[in-house]
Coordinates of C-alpha atoms and ligand atoms in Angstrom, one line a residue:
Chain O
M30 CA -11.4 30.3 5.8
G31 CA -13.8 28.6 8.1
R32 CA -15.9 27.2 5.3
E33 CA -16.3 23.4 5.7
V34 CA -15.2 21.6 2.6
L35 CA -15.2 18.0 3.7
A36 CA -16.9 16.3 6.6
C37 CA -17.8 12.8 7.6
E38 CA -19.7 11.3 10.4
N39 CA -19.4 7.7 11.6
L40 CA -18.2 6.8 8.1
C41 CA -17.6 3.1 7.5
V42 CA -15.6 2.1 4.4
G43 CA -14.8 -1.2 2.8
H44 CA -15.0 -3.3 -0.3
G45 CA -18.1 -5.2 -1.5
G46 CA -20.1 -4.3 1.6
R47 CA -17.4 -5.7 3.9
A48 CA -16.3 -3.1 6.4
I49 CA -12.6 -2.4 6.7
M50 CA -12.5 0.8 8.7
S51 CA -15.3 2.3 10.7
D52 CA -16.2 5.2 13.0
V53 CA -14.3 7.8 10.9
S54 CA -15.5 11.3 11.8
F55 CA -13.9 14.6 11.2
S56 CA -14.4 17.8 9.3
L57 CA -12.0 19.8 7.3
E58 CA -12.2 23.5 6.5
H59 CA -11.3 25.3 3.3
G60 CA -7.6 25.5 2.7
R61 CA -6.5 23.0 5.3
I62 CA -4.3 20.0 4.8
L63 CA -5.3 16.6 6.4
A64 CA -2.9 13.7 6.6
V65 CA -4.3 10.2 6.7
V66 CA -1.9 7.8 8.4
G67 CA -2.0 4.2 9.5
P68 CA -0.3 0.9 8.9
S69 CA -0.2 -0.4 5.3
G70 CA -3.5 -2.2 4.4
C71 CA -5.6 -0.4 7.1
G72 CA -7.9 1.2 4.5
K73 CA -6.4 4.6 3.8
S74 CA -6.8 4.3 0.0
T75 CA -10.3 2.9 0.5
L76 CA -11.2 5.9 2.7
M77 CA -9.8 8.3 0.2
R78 CA -12.0 6.8 -2.6
A79 CA -15.1 7.0 -0.4
L80 CA -14.4 10.6 0.7
S81 CA -14.0 11.7 -2.9
G82 CA -17.2 10.0 -4.0
L83 CA -15.4 7.5 -6.3
D84 CA -16.8 4.6 -4.3
E85 CA -19.7 4.3 -2.0
P86 CA -19.1 3.9 1.8
V87 CA -20.5 0.9 3.6
S88 CA -22.4 3.1 5.9
G89 CA -22.3 6.6 7.4
R90 CA -22.5 10.0 5.8
S91 CA -20.0 12.4 4.3
T92 CA -20.3 15.7 2.6
L93 CA -17.9 17.1 0.1
L94 CA -18.0 20.7 -1.2
G95 CA -21.5 21.1 0.3
Q96 CA -22.8 17.9 -1.4
D97 CA -24.1 15.1 0.7
L98 CA -22.6 12.1 -1.2
A99 CA -25.2 9.7 0.1
V100 CA -28.1 11.4 -1.6
A101 CA -26.2 12.8 -4.6
T102 CA -27.4 11.6 -8.1
A103 CA -24.8 10.3 -10.5
G104 CA -24.8 13.6 -12.3
E105 CA -24.2 15.6 -9.1
R106 CA -21.4 13.2 -8.1
E107 CA -19.8 13.7 -11.5
D108 CA -20.0 17.5 -11.1
T109 CA -18.4 17.3 -7.7
L110 CA -15.6 15.0 -9.0
R111 CA -14.9 17.5 -11.6
R112 CA -13.8 20.0 -8.9
L113 CA -11.4 17.5 -7.4
G114 CA -7.9 16.4 -8.2
F115 CA -7.0 12.8 -7.4
L116 CA -3.5 11.3 -7.3
F117 CA -3.9 7.5 -7.2
Q118 CA -1.5 5.4 -5.2
G119 CA -0.6 3.5 -8.4
S120 CA -0.4 6.8 -10.4
A121 CA -3.0 5.5 -13.0
L122 CA -1.5 7.5 -15.9
F123 CA -3.2 6.8 -19.2
S124 CA -0.7 4.3 -20.6
S125 CA -1.3 5.1 -24.2
L126 CA -0.7 8.8 -23.8
T127 CA 2.6 10.7 -23.2
L128 CA 3.0 12.6 -20.0
R129 CA 2.2 15.8 -21.8
E130 CA -1.0 14.3 -23.2
N131 CA -1.9 12.9 -19.8
V132 CA -1.9 16.4 -18.4
E133 CA -3.5 18.0 -21.4
L134 CA -6.4 15.6 -21.4
P135 CA -8.5 17.1 -18.6
I136 CA -7.6 20.7 -19.7
R137 CA -8.6 19.9 -23.2
E138 CA -11.9 18.3 -22.1
F139 CA -13.1 20.9 -19.7
L140 CA -11.5 24.2 -20.9
S141 CA -10.7 23.5 -24.5
P142 CA -8.2 26.4 -24.8
P143 CA -6.3 27.1 -28.0
R144 CA -3.5 24.7 -28.8
R145 CA -0.7 27.0 -27.7
E146 CA -2.3 27.7 -24.2
L147 CA -3.0 24.0 -23.8
R148 CA 0.7 23.3 -24.3
Q149 CA 1.7 26.2 -22.0
L150 CA -0.5 24.9 -19.2
A151 CA 0.6 21.3 -19.5
E152 CA 4.2 22.2 -19.8
Y153 CA 4.0 24.4 -16.8
K154 CA 2.3 21.8 -14.6
L155 CA 5.0 19.3 -15.6
A156 CA 7.7 21.8 -14.9
L157 CA 6.2 22.3 -11.4
V158 CA 6.9 18.7 -10.7
G159 CA 10.2 18.8 -12.4
L160 CA 9.4 16.7 -15.5
S161 CA 10.2 19.2 -18.2
D162 CA 12.7 16.8 -19.7
A163 CA 10.4 13.8 -19.8
M164 CA 7.2 15.3 -21.2
D165 CA 7.1 13.3 -24.4
K166 CA 7.8 9.9 -22.7
L167 CA 5.2 7.3 -22.3
P168 CA 4.3 6.1 -18.7
S169 CA 6.0 2.8 -19.4
E170 CA 9.3 4.6 -20.0
I171 CA 9.6 6.4 -16.7
S172 CA 10.3 5.3 -13.1
G173 CA 7.7 4.9 -10.4
G174 CA 8.7 8.1 -8.7
M175 CA 8.4 10.0 -12.0
A176 CA 5.0 8.5 -12.6
K177 CA 3.9 9.8 -9.2
R178 CA 5.0 13.3 -10.1
A179 CA 3.4 13.1 -13.5
A180 CA 0.2 12.0 -11.9
L181 CA 0.4 14.9 -9.4
A182 CA 0.8 17.3 -12.4
R183 CA -2.3 15.8 -13.9
A184 CA -4.2 16.1 -10.6
L185 CA -3.3 19.8 -10.6
A186 CA -4.2 20.3 -14.2
L187 CA -7.5 22.1 -13.5
D188 CA -6.6 24.0 -10.3
P189 CA -8.9 21.7 -8.3
E190 CA -10.6 22.9 -5.1
V191 CA -9.9 19.7 -3.3
L192 CA -6.9 17.5 -3.8
F193 CA -6.7 13.9 -2.8
L194 CA -3.2 12.6 -2.8
D195 CA -2.6 8.9 -2.1
E196 CA 1.1 8.6 -1.0
P197 CA 2.5 11.5 -3.0
G198 CA 5.9 11.0 -1.5
A199 CA 6.2 7.2 -1.9
G200 CA 9.0 6.2 -4.3
L201 CA 10.7 9.6 -4.2
D202 CA 14.1 10.4 -2.9
P203 CA 14.1 12.7 0.2
V204 CA 15.1 15.8 -1.7
T205 CA 12.4 15.4 -4.4
A206 CA 9.9 14.4 -1.7
S207 CA 10.5 17.6 0.3
R208 CA 10.1 19.6 -2.9
M209 CA 6.8 18.0 -3.5
D210 CA 5.8 19.0 0.1
E211 CA 6.8 22.5 -0.7
L212 CA 4.8 22.4 -4.0
I213 CA 1.7 21.2 -2.1
L214 CA 2.1 24.0 0.4
R215 CA 2.5 26.6 -2.5
V216 CA -0.5 25.3 -4.3
R217 CA -2.6 25.6 -1.1
E218 CA -1.3 29.1 -0.5
A219 CA -1.9 30.2 -4.1
F220 CA -5.4 28.7 -4.7
G221 CA -6.7 27.9 -1.2
T222 CA -6.8 24.3 -2.1
T223 CA -8.0 21.9 0.5
I224 CA -5.8 18.8 0.6
V225 CA -6.3 15.3 1.9
M226 CA -3.2 13.1 1.7
V227 CA -2.1 9.7 2.7
S228 CA 1.5 9.7 3.9
H229 CA 3.9 7.6 5.8
E230 CA 6.7 10.2 6.2
V231 CA 6.5 11.7 9.6
P232 CA 8.7 14.7 8.8
S233 CA 6.6 15.5 5.8
I234 CA 3.4 15.3 7.8
L235 CA 4.7 17.6 10.5
R236 CA 5.8 20.1 7.8
T237 CA 2.6 20.1 5.8
A238 CA -0.4 18.8 7.6
D239 CA -2.8 20.9 9.8
Y240 CA -4.7 17.8 10.9
C241 CA -4.1 14.2 11.0
V242 CA -6.3 11.1 11.1
Y243 CA -4.8 8.0 12.5
L244 CA -6.5 4.7 11.4
D245 CA -6.0 1.8 13.8
T246 CA -5.9 -1.6 12.2
D247 CA -6.2 -3.5 15.5
T248 CA -9.6 -2.1 16.2
G249 CA -10.7 -1.4 12.7
R250 CA -11.7 2.1 13.7
M251 CA -10.4 5.6 13.5
G252 CA -7.9 5.8 16.3
A253 CA -7.1 9.5 16.7
Y254 CA -7.8 12.9 15.1
G255 CA -6.0 16.1 15.7
P256 CA -3.0 18.3 14.8
P257 CA -0.1 16.0 14.1
R258 CA 2.0 17.6 16.9
D259 CA -0.6 16.7 19.4
L260 CA -0.7 13.1 18.2
L261 CA 3.0 13.0 18.5
T262 CA 3.3 14.4 22.0
S263 CA 0.1 13.7 23.9
D264 CA -0.5 10.4 25.8
A265 CA -4.1 10.2 24.8
H266 CA -3.4 7.9 21.8
P267 CA -0.5 5.6 22.6
R268 CA -0.8 3.6 19.4
A269 CA -0.9 6.7 17.3
R270 CA 2.1 8.1 19.2
A271 CA 4.0 4.8 18.7
F272 CA 3.2 4.9 15.1
F273 CA 4.5 8.5 14.7
S274 CA 7.7 7.8 16.6
Q275 CA 8.8 5.2 14.2
T276 CA 9.5 5.6 10.6
H277 CA 7.0 3.5 8.7
R278 CA 7.2 2.6 5.1
T279 CA 4.8 0.6 2.9
Chain K
M16 CA -11.5 29.3 -10.0
S17 CA -12.9 30.6 -13.3
Q18 CA -15.3 33.4 -12.2
P19 CA -16.6 35.7 -14.9
S20 CA -13.6 38.0 -15.4
P21 CA -14.3 41.7 -14.8
S22 CA -11.5 42.7 -17.2
P23 CA -9.7 40.5 -19.7
P24 CA -6.1 39.5 -19.1
R25 CA -3.5 42.1 -20.3
A26 CA 0.2 42.0 -20.9
R27 CA 2.5 44.5 -22.5
T28 CA 6.3 45.1 -22.6
E29 CA 8.4 48.2 -22.2
V30 CA 12.1 48.6 -22.6
A31 CA 13.8 50.2 -19.6
D32 CA 16.7 52.6 -19.7
D33 CA 19.2 49.9 -18.9
G34 CA 18.1 47.7 -21.8
S35 CA 16.1 45.2 -19.8
V36 CA 12.5 44.5 -20.6
I37 CA 9.6 45.3 -18.2
L38 CA 6.7 42.9 -18.6
W39 CA 3.5 44.3 -17.3
V40 CA 0.6 41.9 -16.5
G41 CA -2.8 42.8 -15.3
G42 CA -6.5 41.9 -15.5
A43 CA -8.1 38.6 -14.6
W44 CA -6.6 35.4 -15.9
A45 CA -8.5 32.2 -16.4
A46 CA -7.6 29.1 -18.4
G47 CA -9.7 28.7 -21.4
T48 CA -10.2 32.4 -22.1
P49 CA -8.0 34.1 -24.7
L50 CA -4.7 35.1 -23.3
P51 CA -2.7 38.1 -24.5
E52 CA 0.3 37.7 -26.8
V53 CA 3.6 39.5 -26.4
A54 CA 6.9 39.0 -28.0
F55 CA 10.3 40.2 -26.7
R56 CA 13.9 39.2 -26.6
A57 CA 16.0 40.1 -23.6
D58 CA 18.4 38.7 -21.1
R59 CA 16.9 40.5 -18.2
V60 CA 13.2 40.8 -17.6
C61 CA 11.4 42.5 -14.8
V62 CA 7.8 41.4 -14.3
R63 CA 5.4 44.1 -12.9
T64 CA 1.7 44.0 -12.2
D65 CA -0.8 46.6 -13.2
G66 CA -4.3 46.0 -11.8
L67 CA -3.9 42.3 -11.5
G68 CA -7.2 40.7 -10.6
L69 CA -8.1 37.0 -9.9
F70 CA -5.9 34.5 -11.6
D71 CA -5.7 30.7 -11.9
S72 CA -2.6 28.8 -13.0
S73 CA -2.9 30.1 -16.6
L74 CA -1.0 33.1 -15.4
P75 CA 2.0 31.3 -14.0
A76 CA 1.9 28.9 -17.0
W77 CA 1.9 31.9 -19.3
L78 CA 4.8 33.6 -17.5
H79 CA 6.6 30.3 -17.3
A80 CA 6.3 29.9 -21.1
H81 CA 7.5 33.4 -21.7
L82 CA 10.3 33.5 -19.2
R83 CA 11.8 30.1 -19.6
T84 CA 14.6 31.3 -21.9
V85 CA 15.3 34.5 -20.0
R86 CA 18.6 34.4 -18.1
S87 CA 17.7 36.8 -15.3
V88 CA 14.1 37.4 -14.1
D89 CA 13.1 39.9 -11.5
L90 CA 9.8 38.9 -9.8
A91 CA 10.1 41.2 -6.8
D92 CA 6.9 43.2 -7.7
L93 CA 4.7 40.1 -7.9
P94 CA 2.4 39.0 -5.1
E95 CA 4.1 36.4 -2.9
R96 CA 1.8 33.5 -3.9
L97 CA 2.3 34.1 -7.6
K98 CA 6.1 34.4 -7.2
A99 CA 6.2 31.0 -5.4
L100 CA 4.2 29.3 -8.2
I101 CA 6.7 30.6 -10.8
R102 CA 9.8 29.7 -8.8
M103 CA 8.6 26.2 -8.2
A104 CA 8.4 25.6 -11.9
E105 CA 11.7 27.2 -12.6
N106 CA 13.7 24.7 -10.8
V107 CA 13.4 21.7 -13.1
A108 CA 16.5 20.0 -11.8
L109 CA 14.7 17.5 -9.7
T110 CA 15.7 13.9 -10.1
G111 CA 13.6 10.8 -10.3
T112 CA 14.5 7.7 -8.5
P113 CA 13.9 4.2 -9.7
D114 CA 11.7 2.5 -7.3
E115 CA 9.9 -0.7 -6.7
G116 CA 7.2 0.3 -9.2
P117 CA 3.5 0.8 -8.7
G118 CA 3.3 -2.3 -6.5
L119 CA 0.9 -4.4 -8.5
L120 CA -2.2 -2.8 -7.3
E121 CA -3.6 -3.7 -3.9
N122 CA -6.5 -5.3 -5.5
I123 CA -6.9 -8.6 -3.7
G124 CA -10.2 -10.3 -3.9
S125 CA -12.7 -9.5 -6.5
W126 CA -13.8 -6.2 -7.8
G127 CA -16.8 -4.9 -5.8
V128 CA -19.2 -4.8 -8.7
E129 CA -18.2 -8.3 -9.8
S130 CA -20.4 -9.8 -7.0
G131 CA -23.7 -8.6 -8.4
S132 CA -25.8 -10.4 -10.9
S133 CA -24.0 -10.2 -14.2
W134 CA -27.2 -9.8 -16.2
G135 CA -28.2 -6.9 -14.1
R136 CA -24.9 -5.3 -14.8
A137 CA -25.1 -6.1 -18.5
L138 CA -28.5 -4.3 -18.7
E139 CA -27.1 -1.4 -16.7
H140 CA -24.2 -1.1 -19.1
I141 CA -26.6 -1.2 -22.1
G142 CA -28.5 1.5 -20.3
H143 CA -25.4 3.6 -19.8
T144 CA -24.4 3.2 -23.4
A145 CA -27.9 4.2 -24.7
L146 CA -27.9 7.2 -22.3
G147 CA -24.4 8.1 -23.5
F148 CA -25.6 8.1 -27.1
L149 CA -28.5 10.3 -26.2
R150 CA -26.2 12.7 -24.3
A151 CA -23.8 12.7 -27.2
L152 CA -26.7 13.6 -29.5
V153 CA -27.5 16.7 -27.5
G154 CA -23.8 17.4 -27.1
R155 CA -23.7 16.8 -23.4
A156 CA -21.4 13.8 -23.4
R157 CA -17.6 13.8 -23.3
V158 CA -16.6 11.5 -26.0
N159 CA -13.1 10.9 -27.3
W160 CA -14.0 11.5 -30.9
S161 CA -10.4 11.2 -32.0
E162 CA -10.8 7.6 -31.2
L163 CA -13.6 7.2 -33.7
T164 CA -11.5 7.4 -36.9
L165 CA -8.8 5.2 -35.4
Q166 CA -11.3 2.5 -34.5
M167 CA -13.0 2.7 -37.8
Q168 CA -9.6 2.1 -39.3
T169 CA -8.7 -0.9 -37.1
A170 CA -12.2 -2.5 -36.9
G171 CA -13.1 -1.7 -40.5
V172 CA -10.3 -1.2 -43.0
D173 CA -7.9 -3.5 -41.4
A174 CA -10.5 -6.3 -41.4
L175 CA -10.9 -6.2 -45.2
P176 CA -8.4 -9.0 -46.1
I177 CA -9.9 -11.5 -43.6
V178 CA -13.5 -10.6 -44.5
A179 CA -12.6 -10.9 -48.2
L180 CA -11.0 -14.3 -47.7
L181 CA -13.7 -15.8 -45.6
G182 CA -16.5 -14.3 -47.8
F183 CA -14.9 -15.7 -50.9
L184 CA -14.6 -19.2 -49.4
T185 CA -18.1 -19.2 -48.0
G186 CA -19.5 -18.3 -51.5
L187 CA -17.3 -20.9 -53.1
I188 CA -18.4 -23.7 -50.7
M189 CA -22.0 -22.8 -51.0
A190 CA -21.9 -22.9 -54.7
Y191 CA -20.1 -26.2 -54.6
V192 CA -22.5 -27.9 -52.3
G193 CA -25.5 -26.3 -54.0
L194 CA -24.4 -27.6 -57.4
I195 CA -24.2 -31.2 -56.3
Q196 CA -27.8 -31.1 -55.1
L197 CA -29.2 -28.9 -57.9
R198 CA -27.6 -31.1 -60.5
Q199 CA -29.8 -34.0 -59.4
V200 CA -33.0 -32.1 -60.3
G201 CA -31.4 -30.4 -63.3
A202 CA -31.8 -26.9 -61.9
T203 CA -28.1 -25.9 -61.8
V204 CA -28.9 -22.4 -62.9
Y205 CA -30.5 -21.7 -59.5
V206 CA -27.1 -22.0 -57.8
A207 CA -26.7 -18.2 -58.4
N208 CA -30.0 -17.6 -56.5
L209 CA -28.8 -19.8 -53.7
V210 CA -25.5 -18.1 -53.3
A211 CA -26.6 -14.5 -53.8
L212 CA -29.6 -14.8 -51.5
A213 CA -27.8 -16.6 -48.8
M214 CA -24.9 -14.1 -48.8
A215 CA -27.1 -11.0 -48.9
R216 CA -29.6 -12.1 -46.3
E217 CA -27.7 -14.3 -44.0
M218 CA -24.1 -15.2 -44.4
G219 CA -22.6 -11.7 -45.1
A220 CA -23.9 -10.2 -42.0
L221 CA -23.4 -13.3 -39.8
M222 CA -19.9 -13.8 -41.0
T223 CA -18.7 -10.3 -40.5
G224 CA -20.5 -10.2 -37.2
V225 CA -18.5 -13.2 -36.0
I226 CA -15.3 -11.9 -37.4
A227 CA -15.9 -8.6 -35.5
C228 CA -16.4 -10.6 -32.4
G229 CA -13.1 -12.4 -32.9
R230 CA -11.1 -9.3 -33.9
T231 CA -12.8 -6.4 -32.3
S232 CA -14.7 -7.5 -29.2
T233 CA -11.6 -9.2 -27.8
A234 CA -9.5 -6.2 -28.6
F235 CA -11.9 -3.9 -26.8
A236 CA -12.3 -6.1 -23.9
S237 CA -8.5 -6.3 -23.3
Q238 CA -8.0 -2.6 -23.9
L239 CA -10.7 -1.5 -21.5
G240 CA -9.8 -4.4 -19.1
S241 CA -6.2 -3.4 -18.8
M242 CA -7.2 0.3 -18.4
N243 CA -9.2 -1.1 -15.4
V244 CA -6.2 -2.8 -14.0
S245 CA -4.0 0.3 -14.1
Q246 CA -6.9 2.3 -12.6
E247 CA -7.0 4.4 -15.7
T248 CA -10.8 4.2 -15.8
D249 CA -10.8 5.4 -12.1
A250 CA -8.6 8.3 -13.2
L251 CA -11.1 9.2 -15.9
R252 CA -13.9 9.1 -13.3
A253 CA -11.8 11.2 -10.9
L254 CA -11.6 13.8 -13.6
G255 CA -15.4 13.8 -13.9
I256 CA -15.3 12.0 -17.2
N257 CA -17.7 9.1 -17.7
P258 CA -15.6 6.2 -18.9
V259 CA -18.5 4.6 -20.8
E260 CA -19.1 7.7 -22.8
F261 CA -15.4 8.5 -23.3
L262 CA -14.2 5.1 -24.2
A263 CA -17.1 2.9 -25.2
L264 CA -19.1 5.3 -27.3
P265 CA -16.6 6.0 -30.1
R266 CA -15.7 2.3 -30.2
I267 CA -19.3 1.1 -30.5
L268 CA -20.2 3.7 -33.0
A269 CA -17.1 2.9 -35.2
V270 CA -17.9 -0.8 -35.3
T271 CA -21.6 -0.2 -35.8
L272 CA -20.8 1.9 -38.8
M273 CA -18.1 -0.4 -40.3
V274 CA -19.7 -3.9 -39.9
P275 CA -22.5 -3.1 -42.4
V276 CA -20.0 -1.9 -44.9
L277 CA -17.9 -5.0 -44.4
S278 CA -21.0 -7.1 -44.7
V279 CA -21.9 -5.7 -48.1
F280 CA -18.4 -6.2 -49.2
A281 CA -18.4 -9.8 -48.0
T282 CA -21.7 -10.4 -49.9
F283 CA -20.2 -9.2 -53.2
V284 CA -17.0 -11.2 -52.7
G285 CA -19.1 -14.3 -51.7
V286 CA -21.2 -14.0 -54.9
F287 CA -18.0 -13.7 -56.8
G288 CA -16.6 -16.9 -55.2
G289 CA -19.7 -18.8 -56.1
M290 CA -19.4 -17.6 -59.6
L291 CA -16.0 -19.1 -60.0
V292 CA -17.4 -22.5 -59.1
A293 CA -20.6 -22.2 -61.0
C294 CA -19.0 -20.9 -64.2
A295 CA -16.2 -23.5 -64.1
G296 CA -19.0 -26.1 -64.7
E297 CA -22.3 -25.5 -66.4
L298 CA -23.2 -21.8 -66.2
S299 CA -22.1 -18.8 -68.2
V300 CA -21.1 -15.7 -66.4
E301 CA -24.0 -13.8 -67.9
Q302 CA -26.5 -16.4 -66.7
Y303 CA -25.0 -16.4 -63.2
V304 CA -25.0 -12.6 -62.8
T305 CA -28.6 -12.2 -64.1
Q306 CA -29.9 -14.9 -61.8
A307 CA -28.0 -13.4 -58.9
I308 CA -29.4 -10.0 -59.4
L309 CA -32.9 -11.3 -59.9
A310 CA -32.7 -13.4 -56.7
V311 CA -31.9 -10.6 -54.3
S312 CA -34.8 -8.3 -53.8
W313 CA -34.3 -4.9 -52.3
R314 CA -36.1 -6.2 -49.2
S315 CA -33.7 -9.1 -48.8
F316 CA -30.8 -6.9 -49.2
M317 CA -32.1 -4.5 -46.6
A318 CA -32.9 -7.4 -44.2
G319 CA -29.2 -8.4 -44.3
F320 CA -28.1 -4.8 -44.0
V321 CA -30.2 -4.1 -40.9
K322 CA -29.0 -7.3 -39.3
S323 CA -25.4 -6.3 -39.9
I324 CA -25.9 -3.0 -38.1
A325 CA -27.3 -4.9 -35.1
F326 CA -24.5 -7.4 -35.2
G327 CA -21.9 -4.7 -35.3
F328 CA -23.4 -3.0 -32.3
I329 CA -23.6 -6.3 -30.4
A330 CA -20.0 -7.2 -31.1
A331 CA -18.6 -3.8 -30.0
W332 CA -20.9 -3.6 -27.0
A333 CA -19.9 -7.1 -25.8
G334 CA -16.3 -6.2 -25.9
C335 CA -16.7 -2.9 -24.1
Y336 CA -19.0 -4.4 -21.5
R337 CA -16.8 -7.4 -20.7
G338 CA -13.8 -5.1 -20.6
S339 CA -15.4 -2.7 -18.2
V340 CA -16.3 -5.4 -15.7
A341 CA -13.0 -7.3 -16.1
K342 CA -11.3 -8.4 -12.9
R343 CA -8.4 -6.3 -12.1
S344 CA -5.6 -8.7 -12.9
A345 CA -3.7 -9.9 -15.9
L346 CA -5.8 -13.1 -15.7
G347 CA -9.0 -11.0 -15.6
V348 CA -8.1 -9.2 -18.8
G349 CA -7.6 -12.6 -20.6
E350 CA -10.9 -13.8 -19.3
A351 CA -12.6 -10.7 -20.4
A352 CA -11.3 -11.1 -23.9
T353 CA -12.5 -14.7 -24.1
S354 CA -15.8 -14.0 -22.6
A355 CA -16.3 -11.0 -24.9
A356 CA -16.0 -13.2 -28.0
V357 CA -18.2 -15.9 -26.5
L358 CA -20.9 -13.4 -25.4
G359 CA -20.7 -11.5 -28.8
I360 CA -21.1 -14.7 -30.9
T361 CA -23.9 -16.1 -28.7
L362 CA -25.8 -12.8 -28.8
I363 CA -25.4 -12.5 -32.6
V364 CA -26.7 -16.0 -33.2
I365 CA -29.6 -15.3 -30.9
A366 CA -30.3 -12.0 -32.5
D367 CA -30.2 -13.7 -35.9
A368 CA -32.8 -16.1 -34.8
V369 CA -35.0 -13.3 -33.5
F370 CA -34.6 -11.5 -36.8
A371 CA -35.6 -14.6 -38.7
V372 CA -38.8 -14.9 -36.7
L373 CA -39.6 -11.2 -37.0
F374 CA -38.9 -11.1 -40.8
N375 CA -41.1 -14.1 -41.2
L376 CA -43.9 -12.5 -39.2
Y377 CA -43.8 -9.3 -41.2
G378 CA -43.1 -11.1 -44.5
V379 CA -39.8 -9.4 -45.3
Ligands
ADP425 N1 -10.6 -3.8 -4.7 C1 -10.6 -4.4 -3.5 N2 -11.4 -5.4 -3.3 C2 -11.5 -6.0 -2.0 N3 -10.6 -5.6 -1.0 C3 -9.7 -4.7 -1.2 C4 -9.7 -4.0 -2.5 N4 -8.7 -3.1 -2.4 C5 -8.2 -3.2 -1.2 N5 -8.8 -4.1 -0.5 C6 -8.5 -4.5 0.9 O1 -8.9 -3.4 1.7 C7 -7.9 -3.2 2.7 C8 -7.4 -1.8 2.7 O2 -6.8 -1.5 1.6 P1 -6.2 -0.1 1.3 O3 -7.3 0.9 1.5 O4 -5.6 -0.1 -0.1 O5 -5.0 0.0 2.3 P2 -4.0 1.2 2.5 O6 -4.2 1.7 3.9 O7 -2.6 0.5 2.5 O8 -4.1 2.2 1.5 C9 -6.8 -4.3 2.5 O9 -7.0 -5.3 3.4 C10 -7.1 -4.8 1.1 O10 -6.8 -6.2 1.1
MG426 MG1 -3.1 2.7 0.0

């Protein structure tokens, strides 16, 4: 504990050089869970992509796993990405592969274990998210909530050091969603995974997150940063508090 | 998570007095290293640890696979974090809810890269492709080789009928038009030279190249384009896999290998088509074949062959390139397919002209 895994300073993110959210600064230690919250369209997904090194930020600096992303070469970036797990908001499952093959792909590519162990690992990861019965279905044959869970299984495939989860609970019923929360906590506990997640579910954030970043659309800047309970109770950030005291959905 | 293991993973079973099985696990467990094998049959299993070192999820996965069918499992002896990881997997009775779907991607506006100069990006993509081939040569690239045979099948074997038909008709038309002219100077026997040389040097390669653009470039552009739409390429990148290497390399290689083969095939079929016309009129089959063989020198044949390799590469590359820069929408995928065919055909004709000048300069 105490090792800094992810940090950014005055980070400004956007698309095609156009800023959407600026002044994002925080740092996250090993094994901590950070929730990114804010109204729909405020730039949460955009921020996640920049933090993980998938996209370049408009300006500012960020480091991930000790790598300064601004100065990293393409090769270094790729090596860093390999240590991450990313759950995309739209799931992004490989549409021509079954769920099992989706999870097997990264394992096969990077660990190339024997056939039987490959199956074991993939089946286990899918069982973790409760998809044992749908392993041989194609992504087009499952519901959006199931796709989310399959994508989570794929993100967990290589026991990543850092997990980026873009709305893992969206499209899930409350029971399944809270099981996903528990899974996220268990994975963190077992492997010391650092987790950044976008979420709209206040109860889920309170249960899982150590820190919370509130992105404010009105100002286009980071509005607040701190433990979720503080944002919920203190008067320092009225807009963040108002956001927390309502139940927002995308 | 996969540090060098101090001791390999171990597992053994032991039958307890009450008939239940005790499963001992120990050592360091890492995915990708050989895992132990045990076989047992029991209703009740108790898992115990014996010098358990570091482990990643290969251990819970292994346990999950072995304990799935067991009715009663006692995990009391396991470390808390491992216990939790197995319990989470046991409960598979979660239910999925139908929901509003992936919410047609929040991609409004154009894709960031789209704004740059398209020639710059084309050069960059060629650079990435070339680099990918180099990395593949030294075994450093991650390439989906299983795709190679599939693409060779669809781009090559499946194209045989259309290549045969068009090759045959081209030879036939050439012979027909040639005969009309040659009859005026009484040199009808040279129709064999005309057809054979034209097919071998020019038409075989050009025609198969254009067919590849119509069939394969468009297919590649829409495949890669729609993978872009559903963020599948992003998902590959997020796994640390280079999409150009993983997706484009096997496709480009497959087409570059198959187009020359198709081109040679088209040449033979075309010469045969010409023969039907020529021999229906004034030539004997023997005359035609002898003339055709005499007409095509080894150099001419190789000139056509080399061109067909280049055309295959161009057709496949155009498809992969347009697909990878496709706009993220259904419309964008359609546009990518169209522009891939246009780009491919244009580049092939330009390349053909360049080859003509070069061959002329070096007297091939
Ligand atoms: N590919 C893109 N190109 C240009 N603008 C985009 C793109 N994706 C998202 N945006 C814009 O960026 C803003 C933030 O989007 P996003 O990060 O997805 O929001 P959210 O907080 O809901 O995840 C939105 O206004 C959206 O219109
Ligand atoms: Mg989003």
